[in-house]
Short mmCIF file of C-alpha atoms in Angstrom, two decimals:
data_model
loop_
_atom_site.label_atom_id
_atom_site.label_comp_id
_atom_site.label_asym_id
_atom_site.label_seq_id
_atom_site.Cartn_x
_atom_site.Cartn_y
_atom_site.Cartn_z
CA UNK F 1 77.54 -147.89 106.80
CA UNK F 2 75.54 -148.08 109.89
CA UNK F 3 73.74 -151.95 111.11
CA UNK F 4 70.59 -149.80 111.12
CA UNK F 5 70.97 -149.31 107.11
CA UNK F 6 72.37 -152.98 106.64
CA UNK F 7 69.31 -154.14 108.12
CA UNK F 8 67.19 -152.69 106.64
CA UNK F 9 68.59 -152.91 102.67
CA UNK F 10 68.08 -156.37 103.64
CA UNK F 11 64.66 -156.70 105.01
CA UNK F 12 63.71 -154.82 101.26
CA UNK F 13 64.68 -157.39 99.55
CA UNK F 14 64.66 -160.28 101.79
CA UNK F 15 60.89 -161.34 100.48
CA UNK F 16 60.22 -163.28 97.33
CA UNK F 17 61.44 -160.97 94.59
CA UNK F 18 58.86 -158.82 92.82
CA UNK F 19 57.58 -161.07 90.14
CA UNK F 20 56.86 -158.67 87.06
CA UNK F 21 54.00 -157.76 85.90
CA UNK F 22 54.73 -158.32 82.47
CA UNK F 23 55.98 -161.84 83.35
CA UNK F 24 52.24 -162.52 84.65
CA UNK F 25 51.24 -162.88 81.22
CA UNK F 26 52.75 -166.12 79.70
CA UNK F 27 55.07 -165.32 77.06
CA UNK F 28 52.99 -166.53 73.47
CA UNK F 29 55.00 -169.89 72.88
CA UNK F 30 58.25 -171.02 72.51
CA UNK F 31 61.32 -171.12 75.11
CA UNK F 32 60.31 -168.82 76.69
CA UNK F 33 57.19 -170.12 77.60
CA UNK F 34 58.36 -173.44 78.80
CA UNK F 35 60.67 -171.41 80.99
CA UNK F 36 58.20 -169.67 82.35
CA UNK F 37 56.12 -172.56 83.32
CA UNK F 38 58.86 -173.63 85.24
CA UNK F 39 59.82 -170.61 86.92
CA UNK F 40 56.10 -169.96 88.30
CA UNK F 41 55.72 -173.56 89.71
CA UNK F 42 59.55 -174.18 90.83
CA UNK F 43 57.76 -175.24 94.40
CA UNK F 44 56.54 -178.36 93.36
CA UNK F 45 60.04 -178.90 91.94
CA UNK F 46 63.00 -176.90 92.77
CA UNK F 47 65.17 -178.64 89.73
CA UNK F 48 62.36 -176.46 87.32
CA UNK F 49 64.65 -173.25 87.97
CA UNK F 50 67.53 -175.19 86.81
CA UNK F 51 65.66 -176.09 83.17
CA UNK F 52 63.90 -172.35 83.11
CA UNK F 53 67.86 -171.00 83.60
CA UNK F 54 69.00 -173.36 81.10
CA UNK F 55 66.34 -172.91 78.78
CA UNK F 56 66.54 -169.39 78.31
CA UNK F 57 70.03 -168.68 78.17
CA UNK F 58 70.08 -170.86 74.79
CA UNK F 59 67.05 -168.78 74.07
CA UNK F 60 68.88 -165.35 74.56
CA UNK F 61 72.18 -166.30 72.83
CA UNK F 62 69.97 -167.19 69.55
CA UNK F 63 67.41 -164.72 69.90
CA UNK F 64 66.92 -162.17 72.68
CA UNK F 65 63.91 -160.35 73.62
CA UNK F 66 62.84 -158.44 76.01
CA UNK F 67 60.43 -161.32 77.55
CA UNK F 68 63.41 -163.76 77.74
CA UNK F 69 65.81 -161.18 79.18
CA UNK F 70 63.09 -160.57 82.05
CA UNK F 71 62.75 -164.05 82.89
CA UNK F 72 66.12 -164.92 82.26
CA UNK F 73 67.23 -162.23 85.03
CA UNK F 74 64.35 -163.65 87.55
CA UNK F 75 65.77 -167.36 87.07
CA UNK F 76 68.93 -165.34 87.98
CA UNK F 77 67.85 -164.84 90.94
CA UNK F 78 65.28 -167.51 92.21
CA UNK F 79 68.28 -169.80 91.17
CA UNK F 80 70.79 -167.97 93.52
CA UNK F 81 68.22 -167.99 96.28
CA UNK F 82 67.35 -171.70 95.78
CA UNK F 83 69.83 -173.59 94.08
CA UNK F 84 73.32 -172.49 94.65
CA UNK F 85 75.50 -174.83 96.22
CA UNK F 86 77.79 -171.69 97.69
CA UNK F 87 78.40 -168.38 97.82
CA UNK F 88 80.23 -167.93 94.97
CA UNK F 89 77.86 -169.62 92.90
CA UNK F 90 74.97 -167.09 94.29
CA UNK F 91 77.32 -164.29 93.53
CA UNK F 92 77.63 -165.33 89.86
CA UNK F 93 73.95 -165.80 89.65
CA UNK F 94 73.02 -162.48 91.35
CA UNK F 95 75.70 -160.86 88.40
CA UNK F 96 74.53 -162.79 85.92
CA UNK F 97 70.67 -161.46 86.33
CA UNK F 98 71.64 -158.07 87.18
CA UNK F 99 73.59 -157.90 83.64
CA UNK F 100 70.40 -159.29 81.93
CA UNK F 101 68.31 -157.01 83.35
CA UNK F 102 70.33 -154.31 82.61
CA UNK F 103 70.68 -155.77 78.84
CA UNK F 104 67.07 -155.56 79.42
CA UNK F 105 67.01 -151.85 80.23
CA UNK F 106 69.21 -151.07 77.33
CA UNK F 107 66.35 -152.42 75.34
CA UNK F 108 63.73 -150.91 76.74
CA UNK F 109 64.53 -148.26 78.62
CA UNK F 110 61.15 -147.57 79.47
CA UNK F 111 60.00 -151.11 80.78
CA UNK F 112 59.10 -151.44 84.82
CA UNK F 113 59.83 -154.82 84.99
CA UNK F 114 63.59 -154.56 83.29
CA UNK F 115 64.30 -151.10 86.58
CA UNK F 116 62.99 -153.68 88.96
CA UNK F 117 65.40 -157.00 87.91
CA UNK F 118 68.39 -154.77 88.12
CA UNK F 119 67.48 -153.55 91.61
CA UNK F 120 66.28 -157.23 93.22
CA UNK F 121 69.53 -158.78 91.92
CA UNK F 122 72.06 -156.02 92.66
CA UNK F 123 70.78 -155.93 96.16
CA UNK F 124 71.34 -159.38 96.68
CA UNK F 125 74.27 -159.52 95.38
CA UNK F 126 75.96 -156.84 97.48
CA UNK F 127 73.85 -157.98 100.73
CA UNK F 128 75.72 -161.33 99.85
CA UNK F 129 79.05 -159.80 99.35
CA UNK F 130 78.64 -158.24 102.74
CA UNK F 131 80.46 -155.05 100.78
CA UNK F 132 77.20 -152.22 100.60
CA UNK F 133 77.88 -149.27 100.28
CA UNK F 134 74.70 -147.66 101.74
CA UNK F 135 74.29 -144.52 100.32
CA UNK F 136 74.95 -145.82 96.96
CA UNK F 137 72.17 -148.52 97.53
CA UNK F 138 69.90 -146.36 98.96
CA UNK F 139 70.05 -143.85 96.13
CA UNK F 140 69.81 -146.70 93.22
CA UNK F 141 67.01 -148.29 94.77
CA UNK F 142 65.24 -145.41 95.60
CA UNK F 143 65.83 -144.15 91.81
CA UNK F 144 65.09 -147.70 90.73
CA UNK F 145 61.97 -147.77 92.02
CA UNK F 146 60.60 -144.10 91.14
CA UNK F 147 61.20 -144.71 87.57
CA UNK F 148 59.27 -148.19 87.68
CA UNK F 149 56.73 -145.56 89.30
CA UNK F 150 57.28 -143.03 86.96
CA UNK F 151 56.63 -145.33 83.99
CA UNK F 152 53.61 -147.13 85.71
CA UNK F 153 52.08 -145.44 88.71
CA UNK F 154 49.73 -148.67 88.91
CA UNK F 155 52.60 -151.24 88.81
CA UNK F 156 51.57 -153.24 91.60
CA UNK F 157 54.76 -155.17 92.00
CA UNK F 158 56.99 -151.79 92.14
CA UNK F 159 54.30 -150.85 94.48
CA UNK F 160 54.73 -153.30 96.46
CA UNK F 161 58.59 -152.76 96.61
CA UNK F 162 57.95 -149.22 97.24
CA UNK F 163 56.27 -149.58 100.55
CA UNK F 164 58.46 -152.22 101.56
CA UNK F 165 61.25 -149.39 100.97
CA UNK F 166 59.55 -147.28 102.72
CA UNK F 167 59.24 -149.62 105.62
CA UNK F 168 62.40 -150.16 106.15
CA UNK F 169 64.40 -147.87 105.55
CA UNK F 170 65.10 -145.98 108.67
CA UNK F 171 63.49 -142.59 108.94
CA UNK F 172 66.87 -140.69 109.41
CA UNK F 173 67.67 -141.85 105.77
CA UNK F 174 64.00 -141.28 103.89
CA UNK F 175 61.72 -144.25 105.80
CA UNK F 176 58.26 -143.43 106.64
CA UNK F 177 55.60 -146.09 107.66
CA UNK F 178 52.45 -143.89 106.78
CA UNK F 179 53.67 -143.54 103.23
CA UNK F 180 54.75 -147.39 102.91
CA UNK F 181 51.21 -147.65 103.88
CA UNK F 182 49.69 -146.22 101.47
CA UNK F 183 51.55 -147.61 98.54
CA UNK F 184 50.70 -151.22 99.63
CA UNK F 185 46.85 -150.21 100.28
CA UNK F 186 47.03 -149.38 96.30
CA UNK F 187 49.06 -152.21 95.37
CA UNK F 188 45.93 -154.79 97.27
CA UNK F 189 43.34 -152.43 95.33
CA UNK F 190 44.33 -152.88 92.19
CA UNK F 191 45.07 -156.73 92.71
CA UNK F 192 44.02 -158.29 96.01
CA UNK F 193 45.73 -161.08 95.41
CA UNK F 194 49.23 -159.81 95.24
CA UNK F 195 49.98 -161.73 98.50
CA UNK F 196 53.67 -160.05 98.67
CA UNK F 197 51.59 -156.65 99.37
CA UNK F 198 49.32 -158.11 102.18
CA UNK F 199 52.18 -159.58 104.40
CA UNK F 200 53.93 -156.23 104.07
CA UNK F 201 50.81 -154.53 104.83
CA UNK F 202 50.60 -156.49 107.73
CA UNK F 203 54.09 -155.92 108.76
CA UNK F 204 53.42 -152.05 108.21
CA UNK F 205 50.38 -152.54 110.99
CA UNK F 206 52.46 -154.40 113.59
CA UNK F 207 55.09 -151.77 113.50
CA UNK F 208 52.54 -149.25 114.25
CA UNK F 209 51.28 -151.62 116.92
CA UNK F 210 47.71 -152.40 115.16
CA UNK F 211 47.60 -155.46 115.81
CA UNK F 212 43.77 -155.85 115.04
CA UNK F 213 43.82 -154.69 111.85
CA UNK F 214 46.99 -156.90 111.16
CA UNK F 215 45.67 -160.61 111.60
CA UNK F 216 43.25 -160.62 109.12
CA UNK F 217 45.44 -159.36 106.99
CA UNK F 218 47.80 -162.41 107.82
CA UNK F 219 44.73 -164.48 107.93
CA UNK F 220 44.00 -163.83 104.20
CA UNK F 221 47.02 -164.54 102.81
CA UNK F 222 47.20 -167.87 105.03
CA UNK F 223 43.54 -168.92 103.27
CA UNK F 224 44.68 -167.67 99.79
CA UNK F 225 43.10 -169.76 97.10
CA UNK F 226 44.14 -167.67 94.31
CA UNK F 227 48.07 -166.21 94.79
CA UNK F 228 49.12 -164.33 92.02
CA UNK F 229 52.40 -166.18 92.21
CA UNK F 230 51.80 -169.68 93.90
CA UNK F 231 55.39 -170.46 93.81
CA UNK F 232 55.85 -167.37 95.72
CA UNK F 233 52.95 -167.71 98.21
CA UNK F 234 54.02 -171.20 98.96
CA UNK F 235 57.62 -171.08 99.43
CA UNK F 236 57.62 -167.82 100.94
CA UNK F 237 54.35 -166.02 101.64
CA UNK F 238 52.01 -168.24 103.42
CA UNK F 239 55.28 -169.74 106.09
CA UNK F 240 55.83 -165.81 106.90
CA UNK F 241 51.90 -165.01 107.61
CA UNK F 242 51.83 -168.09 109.64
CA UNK F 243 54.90 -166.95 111.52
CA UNK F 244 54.27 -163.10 112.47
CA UNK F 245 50.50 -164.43 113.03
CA UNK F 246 52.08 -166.50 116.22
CA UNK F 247 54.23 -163.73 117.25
CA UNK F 248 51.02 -161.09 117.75
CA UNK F 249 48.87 -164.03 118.66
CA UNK F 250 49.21 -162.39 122.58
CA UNK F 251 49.39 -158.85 121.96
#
């Protein structure tokens, strides 16, 4: 596998994971919707993945569904990123949500958000195992993603993730910034405030050198008011604008 590739598997899925769209709706009681309280506001408390985690795996060894299994396998993951005291214990995590979502996927083969899980936590699992295999990665996330595309052409989050493939991924294996473009310019239409979208967008201007067009794109997701995901957007989202924002400030 070439650094080139390395780098770039994980710069896609280095950002806040893509929080599903079904998961935007709160759950209709229960569990499951305690958990996902505290999985959308785990910046004001970082122990709040812990209880989400906790709460839904009693919730999916009584009585799984398809919206516990989805948040289940992002708690998977947020908990990895945020919580694990060592690798191992991110390893487990990463395992443990991509084996939910793919539970999830078994029962619903057709849900976006269940193709998306699988591909967030199996990249970050094997970008923390240091052990990709590229063209293997390449190919599922690439697959990954079309169906989530395939099954919802408006999906904003798999939009999102699309462009940010695109992106990256170096052109000798498939990457092209015009059509990363794009996607993210249709993920902001149909929901400006996906902020995930606008700092890619922005990214997708300063690697075509435009920086104008760029820093009011950063701009807006520094003054966001209304973040689809605030947990996302605070944690993650609003530090990065502010950073790439300095580093064009002179260009």
């Amino acid at each position: 596998m070439t650094h080139s590739v390395f780098v770039a598997l994980a710069c896609v899925l280095s950002l806040a994971p893509p929080a599903p769209a079904r998961a935007a709706t709160p759950p209709p009681s229960g569990p499951v919707l305690e958990a996902w309280k505290n999985v959308t506001s785990f910046h004001e408390d970082l122990a709040r993945i812990d209880r989400a985690r906790d709460l839904l795996e009693n919730e999916v060894a009584r009585a799984p569904s398809l919206d516990a299994l989805l948040v289940l396998s992002w708690a998977h993951l947020i908990w990895a990123d945020y919580r694990a005291p060592d690798i191992d214990a991110k390893l487990a995590s990463y395992e443990r949500g991509r084996d939910t979502a793919k539970r999830a996927i078994d029962m619903a083969p057709k849900s976006p958000e269940a193709h998306l899980w699988y591909a967030a936590n199996l990249g970050r699992w094997a970008i923390t195992k240091g052990k990709l295999h590229a063209a293997f990665l390449l190919s599922t996330l690439r697959q990954e993603i079309q169906t989530v595309l395939e099954l919802d052409p408006d999906n904003v989050p798999g939009l999102a993730v699309a462009g940010s493939f695109y992106l990256e991924t170096p052109s000798l294996f498939g990457g092209d910034v015009p059509r990363a473009e794009g996607y993210l310019r249709k993920a902001l239409a149909l929901d400006p405030h996906f902020t995930r979208a606008r700092i890619e967008l922005a990214r997708c201007l300063i690697v075509q050198g435009r920086y104008e067009e760029a820093r009011p794109e950063l701009k807006t997701v520094i003054d966001e008011r209304q973040p689809c995901y605030v947990a996302d957007w605070a944690v993650k989202h609003r530090p990065m604008a502010e950073r790439l924002m300095a580093e064009i400030r002179a260009k």
